[in-house]
Structures are given as structure tokens and as C-alpha cells.
Amino acid sequence: MQHARQEAVLSAHQDVVLSVRDIKKQIGGKPIIKDVTFEVRAGEIFGFLGPNGAGKTTTIRMLVDLIKPSSGEIRICGEDIARHPEAALRHVGCIVENPEAYSYLTGWENLEHFARMQRGIDNARIREVAAIVGLDARIHDKVKTYSLGMRQRLGIAQALLGRPKLLILDEPTNGLDPKGIKELREFVRMLADQGMSLFISSHLLSEIQLMCDRVAIISRGEVLAVGTVDELIHGADNYVVWQFEQPEAGRRLLASESDVELVAEHEHRIDESLLGMREAIITAMSPDRIPSLVEKAVRAGIGIVSVHSIAPTLEQLFLRMTEGESIG
């Protein structure tokens, strides 16, 4: 289902809504963002994934002109944000970090307040966005009575007031319970199906994998990879778990191969049931090499008990690329 949706997006929506080219940011002479490049297409859900301090929020702040890049170019719907910020940002709705609302006002009054800051937002549009985010039944209640999930939806309603082509959400699932996360995921997909582009920063790898059409992985201010989840996973070496009758001889054989990496126990994330095998040896390698290595082991008189090829998850790929940095 997810793969079919990715194919539909990539074939039907090739217009670039957000183009980021070689942006850099230095603060106090220290490089924070280094040559970051990616693009978001129309109707696409684009995930932005990285550990603490990777530069996610700094990048988002540059996307919405809260801070200026030291160099590089950001275009939204073809408009250069450095030269024509108003023209570029009229296409954008954004929630950076936590959505803010006046808790002593009702949801409606909050939306009215933000509507006054934009042109052409009438009561009909406020009613429309309240219905889109599923708050129409509670929109006249005070925000202090809202759950965290409802406050998140009110923030998204605020971001949708101006009919943006690009919606930027920074860690939208923070603090939500599983039901709230599922509802948000369904809501995001609905917006994308209607042609909106969404740029989502998140530390929840499983949610990025379920929610997004394409992903950029960022670490230490650099984008390490951009692609569909399937492309990134299939382009990576698989884990192959070996079990030999003579484990030490098998380990020496595998270690002698330049294109086979022995993976230490603390460096992998593999189903523990597989690791219950006696003296299992874990490698990172292409599964295409398995037949020749099996043949080599047989010629060397090393008995093979079992071989398991395990496709990496996005989480395993992320940890491998970022050298096990904490996620957040």
C-alpha cells in the first residue's frame, strides 16, 4: 500500500514546491548546516530525520525565513525566499516546535486572531479549517479544556488558514498518545491526497516509515541520504546472520572478505529470536554474495548450519548512517 502510494506520488506529482540548494549556516564561525540539498514535490509527504543537534530545527527556521542561511538558495513555488520572502511564504503554513495558542480564548477566537494577520480569511474559511482538523464540535470551547492532540490540531488549523501549498510540521507527534499519532498520520495523508506538500521533522522512525513518501537523513548538519524509504532500505547492505559448525573458522573466513563487515552485538538491531541461535555471526553485506561464500565455506570444509538474510529497517539504516547517535 505504501509502495503504491509512493509510485503514484512520484509519477503524478513532479512539480517542485520546495527547493533547497547547498544551504550553509555558520554561527560564530562554526558550521552548523553544511551544503544541505533536497526538494519536496507537490502532493508529497517528505520526512526530515536526524538525531539531537543534527540541524533539523535550524534548517526549518531557514525554510521559513526566521534565520538567514550563510549561503545557498531556498525556493518555495519558484520564489527565492531571500529576494521575495513575502511571495515565497504566502505558500507556506508552519508549526515550528510546539503550537502556541491563547488558552483563555476559544479555538474559534484563536483562529480569528490569526486570521486577522492574513488577507482574505473569513469566517467561512475558519469553519472550513476547523472541520478539516476535526475540531468543529469543540471549536467554541476554551483551549484550556483541549487535550494535547486537540491543541496540535488547532495549531495545524491555524497553519492551514492561508490555503498553503506547503505545510511544515516540526515534531508533530511529540506528546501524542498512540491514538493521536494514528489520527495525525491519517490526517497528513488526507492533506497529501488533496495535493498539499508536507515537510515533517520527526524523531519517530516508525512513524516516518509509515507516513512519508520520501525521507532525508541529516546528521551533524549534513544530509546523508535522500530517497523513498524503499530506495534507502534496498540500497543498503542487508544483515546476514550466519551459523557455522566451526564458528571460529567461519568467522575467520568472513573476516577475510573485503566486502563483508562483521557487526558487533551492540551495533545491530535484529530480532532477538534470531540471535538466540548458537554462536550466531552477524554481517553487513549484499545478499548476492551468499552463494559464493557458502561455496567457499564448503570447499574449506566449514559446515554451515544456517544463513538468514534480513533486510534493514529504516531504524537500522539510520543508526548505521549516523553511527548510532541518539535520535531526537
Short mmCIF file of C-alpha atoms in Angstrom, two decimals:
data_model
loop_
_atom_site.label_atom_id
_atom_site.label_comp_id
_atom_site.label_asym_id
_atom_site.label_seq_id
_atom_site.Cartn_x
_atom_site.Cartn_y
_atom_site.Cartn_z
CA MET A 1 0.00 0.00 0.00
CA GLN A 2 2.76 2.44 1.00
CA HIS A 3 4.86 1.48 -2.06
CA ALA A 4 1.86 2.03 -4.38
CA ARG A 5 1.29 5.46 -2.86
CA GLN A 6 4.97 6.37 -3.39
CA GLU A 7 4.72 5.34 -7.05
CA ALA A 8 1.55 7.41 -7.51
CA VAL A 9 3.15 10.49 -5.95
CA LEU A 10 6.37 10.23 -7.96
CA SER A 11 4.57 9.67 -11.27
CA ALA A 12 1.69 12.12 -10.87
CA HIS A 13 3.29 14.99 -8.93
CA GLN A 14 6.66 16.07 -10.28
CA ASP A 15 6.25 19.82 -9.63
CA VAL A 16 8.80 21.02 -7.10
CA VAL A 17 7.17 23.01 -4.29
CA LEU A 18 10.28 23.42 -2.09
CA SER A 19 13.80 23.51 -3.49
CA VAL A 20 16.78 23.70 -1.12
CA ARG A 21 20.19 24.05 -2.78
CA ASP A 22 23.55 23.96 -0.99
CA ILE A 23 22.43 25.90 2.07
CA LYS A 24 25.00 26.53 4.76
CA LYS A 25 24.74 28.18 8.16
CA GLN A 26 27.61 29.34 10.32
CA ILE A 27 27.16 30.66 13.84
CA GLY A 28 30.18 32.27 15.48
CA GLY A 29 32.36 30.92 12.67
CA LYS A 30 31.24 27.35 13.41
CA PRO A 31 29.49 25.46 10.57
CA ILE A 32 26.04 24.29 11.77
CA ILE A 33 24.48 23.38 8.41
CA LYS A 34 26.72 22.12 5.59
CA ASP A 35 25.63 22.08 1.94
CA VAL A 36 22.12 20.77 2.60
CA THR A 37 20.24 19.99 -0.63
CA PHE A 38 16.83 18.38 -1.18
CA GLU A 39 13.46 19.11 -2.79
CA VAL A 40 9.83 18.46 -1.94
CA ARG A 41 7.34 17.77 -4.72
CA ALA A 42 3.65 18.54 -5.00
CA GLY A 43 1.41 16.17 -3.06
CA GLU A 44 4.37 14.57 -1.31
CA ILE A 45 4.94 13.77 2.37
CA PHE A 46 8.64 14.40 2.96
CA GLY A 47 10.29 13.24 6.18
CA PHE A 48 13.26 15.02 7.77
CA LEU A 49 15.04 12.68 10.14
CA GLY A 50 18.04 13.25 12.38
CA PRO A 51 19.48 12.86 15.88
CA ASN A 52 19.69 15.60 18.51
CA GLY A 53 21.77 18.53 17.30
CA ALA A 54 21.69 17.34 13.68
CA GLY A 55 20.37 20.69 12.43
CA LYS A 56 16.70 19.86 11.79
CA THR A 57 15.14 22.86 13.54
CA THR A 58 17.87 25.22 12.28
CA THR A 59 17.05 24.10 8.73
CA ILE A 60 13.32 24.60 9.29
CA ARG A 61 13.93 28.11 10.65
CA MET A 62 15.80 28.93 7.44
CA LEU A 63 12.97 27.49 5.33
CA VAL A 64 10.51 29.97 6.87
CA ASP A 65 12.93 32.94 6.95
CA LEU A 66 13.26 33.09 10.74
CA ILE A 67 17.03 32.97 10.27
CA LYS A 68 19.11 33.57 7.15
CA PRO A 69 21.39 30.96 5.61
CA SER A 70 25.04 31.95 5.27
CA SER A 71 24.89 30.80 1.64
CA GLY A 72 22.75 28.71 -0.69
CA GLU A 73 19.26 29.06 -2.12
CA ILE A 74 15.76 28.26 -0.89
CA ARG A 75 12.83 28.49 -3.32
CA ILE A 76 9.17 27.93 -2.49
CA CYS A 77 6.88 27.52 -5.50
CA GLY A 78 9.68 29.05 -7.57
CA GLU A 79 10.08 32.15 -5.38
CA ASP A 80 13.51 32.84 -3.90
CA ILE A 81 12.92 33.33 -0.18
CA ALA A 82 15.95 35.63 0.19
CA ARG A 83 14.77 38.02 -2.55
CA HIS A 84 10.98 37.74 -2.25
CA PRO A 85 10.18 36.43 1.26
CA GLU A 86 6.53 37.56 1.30
CA ALA A 87 5.80 35.99 -2.10
CA ALA A 88 7.51 32.74 -1.05
CA LEU A 89 5.98 32.47 2.42
CA ARG A 90 2.40 33.06 1.29
CA HIS A 91 2.54 29.44 0.07
CA VAL A 92 3.64 28.09 3.47
CA GLY A 93 1.89 27.02 6.66
CA CYS A 94 4.21 26.10 9.51
CA ILE A 95 4.37 24.89 13.10
CA VAL A 96 7.90 25.16 14.48
CA GLU A 97 8.26 23.19 17.72
CA ASN A 98 5.11 23.45 19.88
CA PRO A 99 1.94 25.11 18.51
CA GLU A 100 1.09 28.19 20.55
CA ALA A 101 -2.46 29.21 21.43
CA TYR A 102 -4.15 31.50 23.95
CA SER A 103 -5.60 29.06 26.46
CA TYR A 104 -8.11 31.58 27.88
CA LEU A 105 -9.68 32.04 24.41
CA THR A 106 -11.79 29.55 22.49
CA GLY A 107 -10.41 27.68 19.49
CA TRP A 108 -12.53 29.89 17.25
CA GLU A 109 -11.23 33.08 18.86
CA ASN A 110 -7.66 31.88 18.41
CA LEU A 111 -8.25 31.24 14.71
CA GLU A 112 -9.96 34.63 14.36
CA HIS A 113 -6.91 36.28 15.91
CA PHE A 114 -4.52 34.63 13.44
CA ALA A 115 -6.90 35.22 10.53
CA ARG A 116 -6.60 38.99 11.09
CA MET A 117 -2.90 38.74 10.25
CA GLN A 118 -3.65 37.45 6.73
CA ARG A 119 -5.69 38.74 3.84
CA GLY A 120 -8.90 37.15 2.66
CA ILE A 121 -9.55 34.84 5.64
CA ASP A 122 -13.25 34.99 6.51
CA ASN A 123 -15.48 33.06 8.91
CA ALA A 124 -16.27 30.51 6.22
CA ARG A 125 -12.56 29.62 5.99
CA ILE A 126 -12.28 29.35 9.78
CA ARG A 127 -15.24 26.94 9.79
CA GLU A 128 -13.63 25.01 6.94
CA VAL A 129 -10.24 24.50 8.63
CA ALA A 130 -11.93 23.61 11.95
CA ALA A 131 -13.81 20.85 10.08
CA ILE A 132 -10.67 19.71 8.22
CA VAL A 133 -8.84 19.07 11.50
CA GLY A 134 -11.90 17.57 13.19
CA LEU A 135 -12.42 20.34 15.76
CA ASP A 136 -15.76 21.67 14.53
CA ALA A 137 -17.64 20.19 17.53
CA ARG A 138 -15.27 21.80 20.07
CA ILE A 139 -14.13 24.95 18.25
CA HIS A 140 -16.15 27.25 20.57
CA ASP A 141 -14.72 25.68 23.76
CA LYS A 142 -11.83 27.32 25.58
CA VAL A 143 -8.41 25.97 24.57
CA LYS A 144 -7.54 25.27 28.21
CA THR A 145 -10.08 22.41 28.05
CA TYR A 146 -8.37 20.86 24.99
CA SER A 147 -6.23 17.73 25.10
CA LEU A 148 -2.69 17.89 23.71
CA GLY A 149 -3.88 16.25 20.50
CA MET A 150 -6.63 18.85 20.10
CA ARG A 151 -4.14 21.67 20.65
CA GLN A 152 -1.93 20.12 17.97
CA ARG A 153 -4.88 20.04 15.58
CA LEU A 154 -5.72 23.66 16.40
CA GLY A 155 -2.14 24.59 15.53
CA ILE A 156 -2.47 22.80 12.19
CA ALA A 157 -5.79 24.57 11.57
CA GLN A 158 -4.00 27.88 12.15
CA ALA A 159 -1.28 26.86 9.66
CA LEU A 160 -3.94 25.93 7.08
CA LEU A 161 -5.84 29.24 7.22
CA GLY A 162 -3.97 30.75 4.28
CA ARG A 163 -4.50 27.73 2.00
CA PRO A 164 -0.79 26.84 1.84
CA LYS A 165 0.76 24.60 -0.80
CA LEU A 166 3.43 23.50 1.68
CA LEU A 167 2.79 22.58 5.31
CA ILE A 168 5.86 22.33 7.57
CA LEU A 169 5.43 20.40 10.84
CA ASP A 170 8.30 20.21 13.34
CA GLU A 171 7.96 17.09 15.54
CA PRO A 172 4.13 16.97 15.19
CA THR A 173 3.74 13.73 17.16
CA ASN A 174 5.53 14.97 20.30
CA GLY A 175 3.48 14.10 23.39
CA LEU A 176 0.68 12.40 21.46
CA ASP A 177 -0.65 9.02 22.56
CA PRO A 178 -0.82 6.16 20.00
CA LYS A 179 -4.42 7.06 19.05
CA GLY A 180 -3.42 10.70 18.47
CA ILE A 181 -0.42 9.65 16.36
CA LYS A 182 -2.61 7.38 14.21
CA GLU A 183 -5.15 10.19 13.71
CA LEU A 184 -2.38 12.61 12.75
CA ARG A 185 -0.95 10.14 10.26
CA GLU A 186 -4.35 9.67 8.60
CA PHE A 187 -4.90 13.44 8.55
CA VAL A 188 -1.49 14.09 6.95
CA ARG A 189 -2.21 11.53 4.25
CA MET A 190 -5.58 13.13 3.56
CA LEU A 191 -3.92 16.53 3.00
CA ALA A 192 -1.32 15.00 0.67
CA ASP A 193 -4.04 13.18 -1.30
CA GLN A 194 -5.64 16.60 -1.84
CA GLY A 195 -2.39 17.86 -3.43
CA MET A 196 -0.70 19.58 -0.47
CA SER A 197 3.02 19.02 0.16
CA LEU A 198 4.08 18.23 3.72
CA PHE A 199 7.54 18.54 5.24
CA ILE A 200 7.68 16.65 8.54
CA SER A 201 10.52 16.62 11.02
CA SER A 202 10.30 13.70 13.42
CA HIS A 203 12.40 11.51 15.68
CA LEU A 204 9.90 8.63 15.45
CA LEU A 205 11.46 6.39 12.82
CA SER A 206 8.49 4.03 12.65
CA GLU A 207 6.15 6.95 12.00
CA ILE A 208 8.39 8.37 9.26
CA GLN A 209 8.44 4.94 7.64
CA LEU A 210 4.64 4.65 7.78
CA MET A 211 3.82 8.26 6.95
CA CYS A 212 6.33 9.58 4.41
CA ASP A 213 6.85 9.12 0.68
CA ARG A 214 10.49 10.23 0.78
CA VAL A 215 12.99 10.88 3.55
CA ALA A 216 16.14 12.94 4.10
CA ILE A 217 18.50 11.71 6.82
CA ILE A 218 20.54 14.51 8.40
CA SER A 219 23.43 14.20 10.85
CA ARG A 220 25.88 16.87 12.09
CA GLY A 221 24.41 19.40 9.67
CA GLU A 222 24.84 17.21 6.59
CA VAL A 223 22.22 15.32 4.59
CA LEU A 224 23.49 11.75 4.35
CA ALA A 225 20.78 10.34 2.08
CA VAL A 226 17.56 11.33 0.32
CA GLY A 227 15.09 8.91 -1.25
CA THR A 228 11.97 6.85 -0.80
CA VAL A 229 12.03 4.59 2.24
CA ASP A 230 12.18 1.58 -0.11
CA GLU A 231 15.10 3.06 -2.07
CA LEU A 232 17.10 3.79 1.07
CA ILE A 233 16.49 0.38 2.59
CA HIS A 234 17.08 -1.59 -0.61
CA GLY A 235 20.18 0.44 -1.40
CA ALA A 236 21.74 -0.54 1.92
CA ASP A 237 23.61 -3.70 2.78
CA ASN A 238 21.44 -6.34 4.41
CA TYR A 239 22.25 -8.03 7.65
CA VAL A 240 23.18 -11.67 7.06
CA VAL A 241 23.24 -13.93 10.13
CA TRP A 242 25.50 -16.98 9.84
CA GLN A 243 25.68 -20.11 11.97
CA PHE A 244 28.65 -22.46 11.36
CA GLU A 245 29.53 -25.89 12.74
CA GLN A 246 33.03 -24.43 13.37
CA PRO A 247 32.20 -20.84 14.45
CA GLU A 248 35.79 -19.55 14.71
CA ALA A 249 36.75 -20.91 11.28
CA GLY A 250 33.58 -19.36 9.83
CA ARG A 251 34.34 -16.03 11.46
CA ARG A 252 37.89 -16.02 10.01
CA LEU A 253 36.53 -16.80 6.53
CA LEU A 254 34.01 -13.94 6.68
CA ALA A 255 36.59 -11.51 8.12
CA SER A 256 38.90 -12.20 5.17
CA GLU A 257 36.32 -10.84 2.69
CA SER A 258 36.74 -7.11 1.94
CA ASP A 259 33.05 -6.61 1.10
CA VAL A 260 31.77 -8.32 4.27
CA GLU A 261 31.56 -6.38 7.53
CA LEU A 262 31.41 -8.22 10.84
CA VAL A 263 28.88 -6.47 13.09
CA ALA A 264 29.42 -6.44 16.86
CA GLU A 265 26.48 -7.41 19.07
CA HIS A 266 25.96 -3.90 20.47
CA GLU A 267 25.91 -2.34 16.97
CA HIS A 268 22.91 -4.07 15.43
CA ARG A 269 19.15 -4.07 15.90
CA ILE A 270 17.94 -7.52 14.91
CA ASP A 271 15.04 -9.59 16.23
CA GLU A 272 16.29 -11.22 19.42
CA SER A 273 14.71 -14.55 18.43
CA LEU A 274 17.26 -14.87 15.61
CA LEU A 275 20.10 -14.03 17.94
CA GLY A 276 19.15 -16.92 20.20
CA MET A 277 20.93 -19.17 17.68
CA ARG A 278 24.12 -20.75 18.99
CA GLU A 279 27.16 -18.57 18.26
CA ALA A 280 25.46 -16.57 15.51
CA ILE A 281 27.78 -14.31 13.47
CA ILE A 282 26.19 -11.10 12.16
CA THR A 283 27.48 -9.44 8.98
CA ALA A 284 26.52 -6.42 6.89
CA MET A 285 26.81 -7.42 3.23
CA SER A 286 24.95 -7.81 -0.04
CA PRO A 287 22.80 -10.95 -0.06
CA ASP A 288 24.09 -11.58 -3.62
CA ARG A 289 27.37 -12.72 -2.03
CA ILE A 290 25.77 -15.52 0.00
CA PRO A 291 26.06 -18.33 -2.65
CA SER A 292 29.75 -17.73 -3.33
CA LEU A 293 30.56 -17.55 0.39
CA VAL A 294 28.61 -20.75 1.07
CA GLU A 295 30.60 -22.44 -1.72
CA LYS A 296 33.87 -21.09 -0.27
CA ALA A 297 32.98 -22.39 3.20
CA VAL A 298 32.10 -25.83 1.82
CA ARG A 299 35.43 -26.01 -0.07
CA ALA A 300 37.22 -25.08 3.16
CA GLY A 301 35.41 -27.86 5.00
CA ILE A 302 33.46 -25.44 7.22
CA GLY A 303 29.96 -26.77 7.84
CA ILE A 304 27.07 -24.29 7.61
CA VAL A 305 24.12 -24.76 9.95
CA SER A 306 22.02 -21.81 8.70
CA VAL A 307 22.13 -18.48 6.85
CA HIS A 308 19.50 -15.74 7.32
CA SER A 309 19.32 -12.58 5.20
CA ILE A 310 17.50 -9.74 6.97
CA ALA A 311 16.52 -6.57 5.10
CA PRO A 312 17.32 -3.50 7.22
CA THR A 313 14.57 -1.33 8.64
CA LEU A 314 14.76 2.44 8.36
CA GLU A 315 15.83 2.44 12.01
CA GLN A 316 18.79 0.16 11.32
CA LEU A 317 19.79 2.22 8.30
CA PHE A 318 19.52 5.43 10.31
CA LEU A 319 21.68 4.10 13.14
CA ARG A 320 24.26 2.78 10.69
CA MET A 321 24.47 6.10 8.83
CA THR A 322 24.63 8.23 11.96
CA GLU A 323 26.99 5.85 13.76
CA GLY A 324 24.47 5.08 16.48
CA GLU A 325 23.77 8.68 17.54
CA SER A 326 20.73 9.12 19.78
CA ILE A 327 17.55 10.04 17.95
CA GLY A 328 15.60 13.20 18.68
#
